[in-house]
CSV table of C-alpha atoms in Angstrom, one decimal:
chain,number,residue,atom,x,y,z
A,11,MET,CA,0.0,0.0,0.0
A,12,LEU,CA,1.3,3.4,-0.9
A,13,LEU,CA,2.2,5.8,1.8
A,14,ASP,CA,-0.3,8.7,1.8
A,15,THR,CA,1.9,11.8,2.4
A,16,HIS,CA,-0.4,14.3,0.7
A,17,GLN,CA,-2.4,14.5,4.0
A,18,ASN,CA,0.7,15.5,6.0
A,19,PRO,CA,1.7,19.2,6.5
A,20,ILE,CA,4.6,20.1,4.3
A,21,GLY,CA,6.9,20.4,7.4
A,22,ILE,CA,6.3,16.7,8.3
A,23,ASN,CA,6.9,15.7,4.7
A,24,ALA,CA,10.1,17.7,4.6
A,25,ALA,CA,11.2,15.9,7.9
A,26,ILE,CA,10.5,12.5,6.4
A,27,PHE,CA,12.3,13.5,3.3
A,28,LEU,CA,15.4,14.5,5.3
A,29,VAL,CA,15.4,11.3,7.4
A,30,ALA,CA,15.1,9.2,4.2
A,31,SER,CA,18.0,11.1,2.6
A,32,CYS,CA,20.1,10.5,5.7
A,33,ALA,CA,19.3,6.7,5.5
A,34,VAL,CA,20.3,6.6,1.9
A,35,TRP,CA,23.6,8.4,2.7
A,36,TRP,CA,24.3,6.0,5.6
A,37,GLY,CA,23.7,3.0,3.5
A,38,GLY,CA,25.7,4.2,0.5
A,39,THR,CA,28.8,5.0,2.7
A,40,ARG,CA,29.0,1.5,4.1
A,41,LEU,CA,28.0,-0.1,0.9
A,42,THR,CA,31.3,1.0,-0.8
A,43,LEU,CA,33.5,-0.9,1.7
A,44,HIS,CA,31.6,-4.2,1.2
A,45,VAL,CA,31.6,-3.9,-2.6
A,46,ASP,CA,35.3,-3.2,-2.5
A,47,ARG,CA,35.8,-6.3,-0.5
A,48,ILE,CA,33.6,-8.3,-2.9
A,49,SER,CA,35.7,-7.0,-5.8
A,50,HIS,CA,38.9,-8.1,-4.1
A,51,LEU,CA,37.6,-11.6,-3.1
A,52,THR,CA,36.1,-12.3,-6.5
A,53,GLY,CA,38.6,-10.6,-8.8
A,54,LEU,CA,35.9,-8.5,-10.5
A,55,GLY,CA,38.1,-5.4,-10.7
A,56,GLN,CA,37.2,-1.8,-9.8
A,57,VAL,CA,35.4,-0.8,-12.9
A,58,PHE,CA,33.2,-3.8,-13.2
A,59,ALA,CA,32.4,-3.9,-9.4
A,60,GLY,CA,31.5,-0.2,-9.6
A,61,MET,CA,29.3,-0.7,-12.6
A,62,LEU,CA,27.6,-4.0,-11.6
A,63,LEU,CA,27.4,-3.8,-7.8
A,64,LEU,CA,27.5,-0.2,-6.8
A,65,GLY,CA,25.7,1.0,-10.0
A,66,VAL,CA,22.8,-1.4,-9.6
A,67,ILE,CA,22.4,-1.1,-5.8
A,68,THR,CA,22.7,2.7,-5.7
A,69,SER,CA,20.0,2.9,-8.4
A,70,LEU,CA,17.4,1.3,-6.0
A,71,PRO,CA,16.0,4.7,-4.9
A,72,GLU,CA,15.3,5.6,-8.5
A,73,VAL,CA,13.6,2.2,-9.0
A,74,ALA,CA,11.4,2.9,-6.0
A,75,ASN,CA,10.6,6.4,-7.3
A,76,VAL,CA,9.8,5.2,-10.8
A,77,ILE,CA,7.4,2.6,-9.6
A,78,THR,CA,5.6,4.7,-7.1
A,79,ALA,CA,5.5,8.0,-9.0
A,80,SER,CA,4.3,6.3,-12.2
A,81,SER,CA,1.7,4.2,-10.4
A,82,ILE,CA,0.1,7.3,-8.9
A,83,GLY,CA,-0.1,9.0,-12.3
A,84,ASN,CA,2.9,11.3,-12.1
A,85,PRO,CA,5.4,9.8,-14.6
A,86,ALA,CA,7.0,13.2,-15.2
A,87,LEU,CA,8.2,13.2,-11.6
A,88,ALA,CA,9.8,9.8,-12.1
A,89,LEU,CA,11.5,10.6,-15.4
A,90,ASN,CA,12.8,13.9,-14.3
A,91,ASN,CA,14.3,12.1,-11.4
A,92,LEU,CA,16.1,9.8,-13.8
A,93,LEU,CA,17.3,12.6,-16.0
A,94,GLY,CA,18.2,14.7,-12.9
A,95,SER,CA,20.2,11.8,-11.4
A,96,ALA,CA,22.1,11.4,-14.7
A,97,ALA,CA,23.4,15.0,-14.5
A,98,ILE,CA,23.6,15.1,-10.7
A,99,ASN,CA,25.7,11.9,-10.5
A,100,ILE,CA,28.4,13.6,-12.7
A,101,PHE,CA,28.1,16.7,-10.6
A,102,LEU,CA,28.6,14.6,-7.5
A,103,LEU,CA,31.7,13.0,-9.0
A,104,ALA,CA,33.2,16.5,-9.3
A,105,ILE,CA,32.1,17.3,-5.7
A,106,GLY,CA,33.8,14.1,-4.5
A,107,ASP,CA,37.0,15.5,-6.2
A,108,THR,CA,36.6,18.8,-4.3
A,109,LEU,CA,36.0,17.1,-0.9
A,110,VAL,CA,39.0,14.7,-1.1
A,111,ARG,CA,41.4,17.0,-3.0
A,112,ALA,CA,43.7,14.3,-4.1
A,113,GLY,CA,44.4,15.9,-7.5
A,114,ALA,CA,42.6,15.7,-10.8
A,115,LEU,CA,40.7,12.4,-10.7
A,116,THR,CA,40.9,12.1,-14.5
A,117,SER,CA,44.7,12.0,-14.4
A,118,VAL,CA,44.7,8.7,-12.5
A,119,VAL,CA,41.8,7.0,-14.4
A,120,ALA,CA,42.9,5.3,-17.6
A,121,SER,CA,40.6,2.3,-18.0
A,122,PRO,CA,39.3,1.8,-21.6
A,123,SER,CA,36.0,0.8,-20.1
A,124,THR,CA,35.6,4.2,-18.4
A,125,LEU,CA,36.1,5.9,-21.8
A,126,MET,CA,33.6,3.6,-23.5
A,127,MET,CA,31.0,4.1,-20.8
A,128,SER,CA,31.4,7.9,-21.1
A,129,VAL,CA,30.8,7.9,-24.9
A,130,LEU,CA,27.9,5.5,-24.7
A,131,CYS,CA,26.2,7.4,-21.9
A,132,ILE,CA,26.3,10.6,-23.9
A,133,LEU,CA,24.7,8.8,-26.8
A,134,VAL,CA,21.9,7.5,-24.7
A,135,LEU,CA,21.1,11.0,-23.3
A,136,ILE,CA,21.1,12.5,-26.8
A,137,MET,CA,18.7,9.6,-27.8
A,138,ILE,CA,16.3,10.6,-25.0
A,139,ALA,CA,16.4,14.3,-26.1
A,140,ILE,CA,15.5,13.1,-29.7
A,141,ALA,CA,12.7,10.9,-28.4
A,142,VAL,CA,11.1,13.7,-26.4
A,143,THR,CA,11.4,16.0,-29.4
A,144,VAL,CA,9.7,13.7,-32.0
A,145,GLY,CA,7.2,12.0,-29.7
A,146,ASP,CA,6.4,8.4,-29.0
A,147,VAL,CA,3.7,5.8,-29.9
A,148,ARG,CA,2.4,2.9,-27.7
A,149,PHE,CA,2.9,-0.7,-28.8
A,150,LEU,CA,1.9,-3.7,-26.7
A,151,GLY,CA,1.4,-1.4,-23.7
A,152,VAL,CA,4.7,0.5,-23.7
A,153,GLY,CA,6.2,3.2,-25.8
A,154,VAL,CA,8.5,2.3,-28.7
A,155,TRP,CA,11.0,4.9,-27.7
A,156,SER,CA,11.0,3.8,-24.1
A,157,VAL,CA,11.8,0.2,-25.2
A,158,SER,CA,14.5,1.5,-27.5
A,159,ILE,CA,16.1,3.6,-24.8
A,160,THR,CA,16.0,0.7,-22.3
A,161,ALA,CA,17.5,-1.6,-24.9
A,162,VAL,CA,20.3,0.8,-25.8
A,163,SER,CA,21.1,1.5,-22.1
A,164,VAL,CA,21.3,-2.2,-21.2
A,165,GLY,CA,23.3,-2.9,-24.4
A,166,SER,CA,25.7,-0.1,-23.6
A,167,PHE,CA,26.1,-1.4,-20.0
A,168,TRP,CA,27.0,-4.9,-21.4
A,169,LEU,CA,29.3,-3.5,-24.1
A,170,ALA,CA,31.3,-1.2,-21.7
A,171,SER,CA,31.6,-4.0,-19.0
A,172,GLY,CA,33.6,-6.2,-21.3
A,173,TYR,CA,35.5,-3.6,-23.2
A,174,GLY,CA,38.5,-3.6,-20.9
A,175,HIS,CA,39.2,-7.2,-21.8
A,176,ARG,CA,38.6,-6.7,-25.6
A,177,SER,CA,40.5,-3.4,-25.9
A,178,SER,CA,44.1,-3.4,-27.2
A,179,TRP,CA,45.0,-0.7,-24.7
A,180,THR,CA,47.3,-1.7,-21.8
A,181,VAL,CA,46.8,0.1,-18.5
A,182,SER,CA,48.9,-0.3,-15.3
A,183,ASP,CA,46.5,0.2,-12.4
A,184,GLU,CA,48.8,1.3,-9.5
A,185,ALA,CA,45.9,2.0,-7.2
A,186,GLU,CA,45.0,-1.7,-7.0
A,187,ASP,CA,46.0,-3.2,-3.7
A,188,VAL,CA,48.2,-6.3,-3.3
A,189,ARG,CA,46.0,-8.7,-1.5
A,190,ASP,CA,47.0,-11.1,1.2
A,191,LYS,CA,47.4,-14.5,-0.5
A,192,THR,CA,48.0,-16.4,2.7
A,193,LYS,CA,44.4,-16.6,3.7
A,194,SER,CA,42.8,-20.0,3.4
A,195,GLU,CA,40.0,-20.6,0.8
A,196,ALA,CA,37.5,-21.2,3.6
A,197,VAL,CA,38.2,-17.9,5.3
A,198,LEU,CA,37.9,-16.1,1.9
A,199,GLN,CA,34.6,-17.8,1.2
A,200,GLU,CA,33.2,-16.9,4.6
A,201,SER,CA,34.3,-13.3,4.1
A,202,LEU,CA,32.7,-13.2,0.7
A,203,ARG,CA,29.4,-14.5,2.0
A,204,ALA,CA,29.4,-11.9,4.8
A,205,ALA,CA,30.1,-9.1,2.4
A,206,ILE,CA,27.3,-10.2,0.1
A,207,TRP,CA,24.8,-10.4,2.9
A,208,ARG,CA,25.7,-7.0,4.3
A,209,ALA,CA,25.6,-5.4,0.8
A,210,GLY,CA,22.2,-6.9,0.3
A,211,GLY,CA,20.9,-5.6,3.6
A,212,LEU,CA,22.2,-2.1,2.8
A,213,GLY,CA,20.6,-2.3,-0.6
A,214,LEU,CA,17.2,-3.0,1.1
A,215,VAL,CA,17.7,0.1,3.4
A,216,ILE,CA,18.4,2.2,0.3
A,217,PHE,CA,15.4,0.9,-1.6
A,218,LEU,CA,13.0,1.6,1.3
A,219,ALA,CA,14.4,5.0,1.9
A,220,GLY,CA,14.0,5.7,-1.9
A,221,TYR,CA,10.4,4.8,-1.6
A,222,ALA,CA,9.9,7.3,1.2
A,223,LEU,CA,11.7,9.9,-0.9
A,224,SER,CA,9.4,9.4,-3.9
A,225,GLN,CA,6.2,9.6,-1.8
A,226,THR,CA,7.2,12.7,0.1
A,227,GLY,CA,8.8,14.3,-3.0
A,228,ASP,CA,5.5,14.0,-4.9
A,229,ALA,CA,3.6,15.6,-2.0
A,230,ILE,CA,6.2,18.4,-1.7
A,231,ALA,CA,6.0,19.1,-5.4
A,232,GLU,CA,2.2,19.6,-5.1
A,233,GLN,CA,2.3,21.5,-1.8
A,234,SER,CA,5.1,23.9,-2.7
A,235,GLY,CA,3.8,24.6,-6.2
A,236,LEU,CA,7.3,24.1,-7.7
A,237,GLY,CA,6.0,21.4,-10.1
A,238,SER,CA,7.1,17.9,-11.0
A,239,GLY,CA,9.9,18.9,-13.4
A,240,LEU,CA,12.1,21.0,-11.0
A,241,VAL,CA,11.3,18.9,-7.9
A,242,GLY,CA,12.0,15.6,-9.8
A,243,PHE,CA,15.2,16.9,-11.3
A,244,ALA,CA,16.7,18.8,-8.4
A,245,LEU,CA,15.1,17.9,-5.1
A,246,ILE,CA,14.4,14.1,-5.6
A,247,GLY,CA,17.3,13.8,-8.0
A,248,ILE,CA,19.8,15.1,-5.4
A,249,ALA,CA,18.2,13.0,-2.6
A,250,THR,CA,18.2,9.7,-4.5
A,251,SER,CA,21.8,10.4,-5.6
A,252,THR,CA,23.1,10.7,-2.1
A,253,PRO,CA,24.3,7.1,-2.1
A,254,GLU,CA,26.3,7.9,-5.2
A,255,LEU,CA,27.9,10.9,-3.4
A,256,SER,CA,28.7,8.8,-0.3
A,257,THR,CA,30.1,5.9,-2.4
A,258,VAL,CA,32.2,8.3,-4.6
A,259,VAL,CA,33.7,10.1,-1.6
A,260,GLN,CA,34.5,6.7,0.0
A,261,SER,CA,35.9,5.3,-3.2
A,262,VAL,CA,38.2,8.2,-3.7
A,263,ARG,CA,39.4,8.1,-0.1
A,264,ILE,CA,40.4,4.5,-0.4
A,265,ARG,CA,42.0,5.2,-3.8
A,266,ARG,CA,39.4,3.2,-5.8
A,267,TYR,CA,39.3,5.9,-8.6
A,268,GLU,CA,38.1,3.5,-11.3
A,269,MET,CA,35.4,2.2,-9.1
A,270,ALA,CA,34.1,5.8,-8.6
A,271,PHE,CA,33.8,6.5,-12.3
A,272,GLY,CA,32.4,3.0,-13.0
A,273,GLN,CA,29.8,3.3,-10.3
A,274,ILE,CA,28.6,6.7,-11.5
A,275,LEU,CA,28.4,5.8,-15.2
A,276,GLY,CA,27.0,2.4,-14.4
A,277,THR,CA,24.3,4.0,-12.3
A,278,ASN,CA,23.4,6.2,-15.2
A,279,PHE,CA,22.9,3.3,-17.5
A,280,VAL,CA,20.7,1.5,-14.9
A,281,ASN,CA,18.6,4.6,-14.3
A,282,LEU,CA,18.1,5.4,-17.9
A,283,SER,CA,17.0,1.8,-18.6
A,284,LEU,CA,14.1,2.4,-16.3
A,285,PHE,CA,12.1,4.3,-18.9
A,286,VAL,CA,10.3,1.1,-20.0
A,287,LEU,CA,9.4,0.4,-16.3
A,288,ALA,CA,7.8,3.8,-16.0
A,289,ASP,CA,5.9,3.1,-19.2
A,290,ALA,CA,4.7,-0.3,-18.0
A,291,VAL,CA,3.5,1.0,-14.7
A,292,TYR,CA,1.8,4.2,-16.0
A,293,ALA,CA,-1.8,3.7,-17.0
A,294,GLY,CA,-1.9,6.6,-19.5
A,295,GLY,CA,-0.2,7.0,-22.8
A,296,PRO,CA,3.5,6.7,-23.5
A,297,VAL,CA,5.5,8.4,-20.8
A,298,ILE,CA,7.7,10.2,-23.4
A,299,GLY,CA,4.5,12.1,-24.3
A,300,GLU,CA,4.4,13.6,-20.8
A,301,LEU,CA,7.8,15.3,-21.3
A,302,GLY,CA,8.8,18.5,-23.1
A,303,GLN,CA,11.5,21.1,-23.6
A,304,PHE,CA,12.4,21.0,-19.9
A,305,GLU,CA,13.4,17.3,-20.1
A,306,VAL,CA,15.2,17.8,-23.4
A,307,LEU,CA,17.4,20.5,-21.7
A,308,SER,CA,17.9,18.1,-18.7
A,309,ALA,CA,19.2,15.3,-21.0
A,310,LEU,CA,21.5,17.6,-22.8
A,311,ILE,CA,22.9,19.0,-19.6
A,312,GLY,CA,23.8,15.5,-18.5
A,313,ALA,CA,25.5,14.8,-21.9
A,314,VAL,CA,27.6,18.1,-21.6
A,315,LEU,CA,28.8,17.2,-18.1
A,316,ILE,CA,29.9,13.8,-19.2
A,317,ALA,CA,31.7,15.3,-22.2
A,318,ILE,CA,33.7,17.6,-20.0
A,319,PHE,CA,34.9,14.7,-17.9
A,320,LEU,CA,35.6,12.7,-21.1
A,321,ILE,CA,38.0,15.5,-22.3
A,322,GLY,CA,39.8,15.2,-18.9
A,323,LEU,CA,40.0,11.5,-19.2
A,324,LEU,CA,41.6,11.8,-22.7
A,325,GLU,CA,44.0,14.6,-21.6
A,326,ARG,CA,45.0,12.8,-18.4
A,327,ARG,CA,46.8,15.9,-17.0
A,328,ASP,CA,47.0,16.6,-13.3
A,329,ALA,CA,46.0,20.3,-13.8
A,330,THR,CA,44.4,21.5,-10.5
A,331,LEU,CA,43.3,24.6,-8.7
A,332,GLY,CA,43.5,24.2,-5.0
A,333,GLY,CA,43.9,20.5,-5.3
A,334,VAL,CA,40.8,20.1,-7.5
A,335,GLY,CA,41.0,19.2,-11.2
A,336,TYR,CA,40.1,21.9,-13.8
A,337,ASP,CA,37.5,19.5,-15.3
A,338,SER,CA,35.8,19.0,-12.0
A,339,LEU,CA,35.6,22.7,-11.5
A,340,THR,CA,34.2,23.1,-15.0
A,341,VAL,CA,31.6,20.4,-14.4
A,342,ILE,CA,30.4,22.2,-11.2
A,343,LEU,CA,30.1,25.6,-12.9
A,344,ALA,CA,28.3,24.0,-15.9
A,345,PHE,CA,25.9,22.1,-13.7
A,346,LEU,CA,25.0,25.3,-11.7
A,347,PHE,CA,24.5,27.2,-15.0
A,348,GLY,CA,22.3,24.4,-16.3
A,349,LEU,CA,20.3,24.3,-13.1
A,350,GLY,CA,19.7,28.0,-13.5
A,351,LEU,CA,18.5,27.5,-17.0
A,352,LEU,CA,16.1,24.8,-15.9
A,353,ALA,CA,14.7,27.0,-13.1
A,354,PHE,CA,14.2,29.9,-15.5
A,355,HIS,CA,12.6,27.6,-18.1
A,356,GLY,CA,10.4,25.9,-15.5
């Protein structure tokens, strides 16, 4: 049964929203350590662990929001949350750079998979902008564009995940720890099971908190008069992206730079693949038809932010200002400018 937050005063909804955001942050911070341990014990590697484990689990708030917002007849709130998260996740990657101040992150990230993910994610966001511009038609209960966006997102995730092994590039990852090889197999297996169970428990916490965020966010959008577009992009987008910020900061602190990028871009692929879920849950027409110029601008902002980091990844120069990479500072300024455009347009 859906939580009826529309009957609550806006102050109570804001308090629930804050508590749920804190729960998402708490779960995301601890999740990184367990995923890092799983990557060590299984040999998945930083990029793949970031994409597959962190990317999927930290997308659970968006999954909860898409299901609940679409089921109550507000798909615009759900899709703006997805587009907002795509841009905000890149913004939070830059914020993680400023908080840790370990130098330009792009100067120490050289995985071919990260470059491939960046390019593919830009293409998916441009595809969404095109879909909203030309409109959609419904076939077998879902929009054709929604199915296409989901298929390309999933395909991009799969293509990028194995690109590191197929690429002819050779990369020396100095950040990877040398693991203790004296542990017995039984101890390793026990540690792996414990890490998986803990990661699963934290994923459940993040999902439930994401459900609370979507319910209170919908009520706040109505009670404040700000509208689904801006609330979905900024307020809920930031709140549901708090696990990404916590995991990024934690990944950078423990020198898992590839994991940080893999998690952010992997999360974007997972989030954007949820378009077909919103279409399937929504009882009206194609959800793409509920979107407009606001969402086109949102998608293009996300593409521009990724492109800025892609330039930094290709340059691989440790150019910093106050210990923060120039590309991270540019991403922050570009995001704030884009948010101002959205607020003005909205």
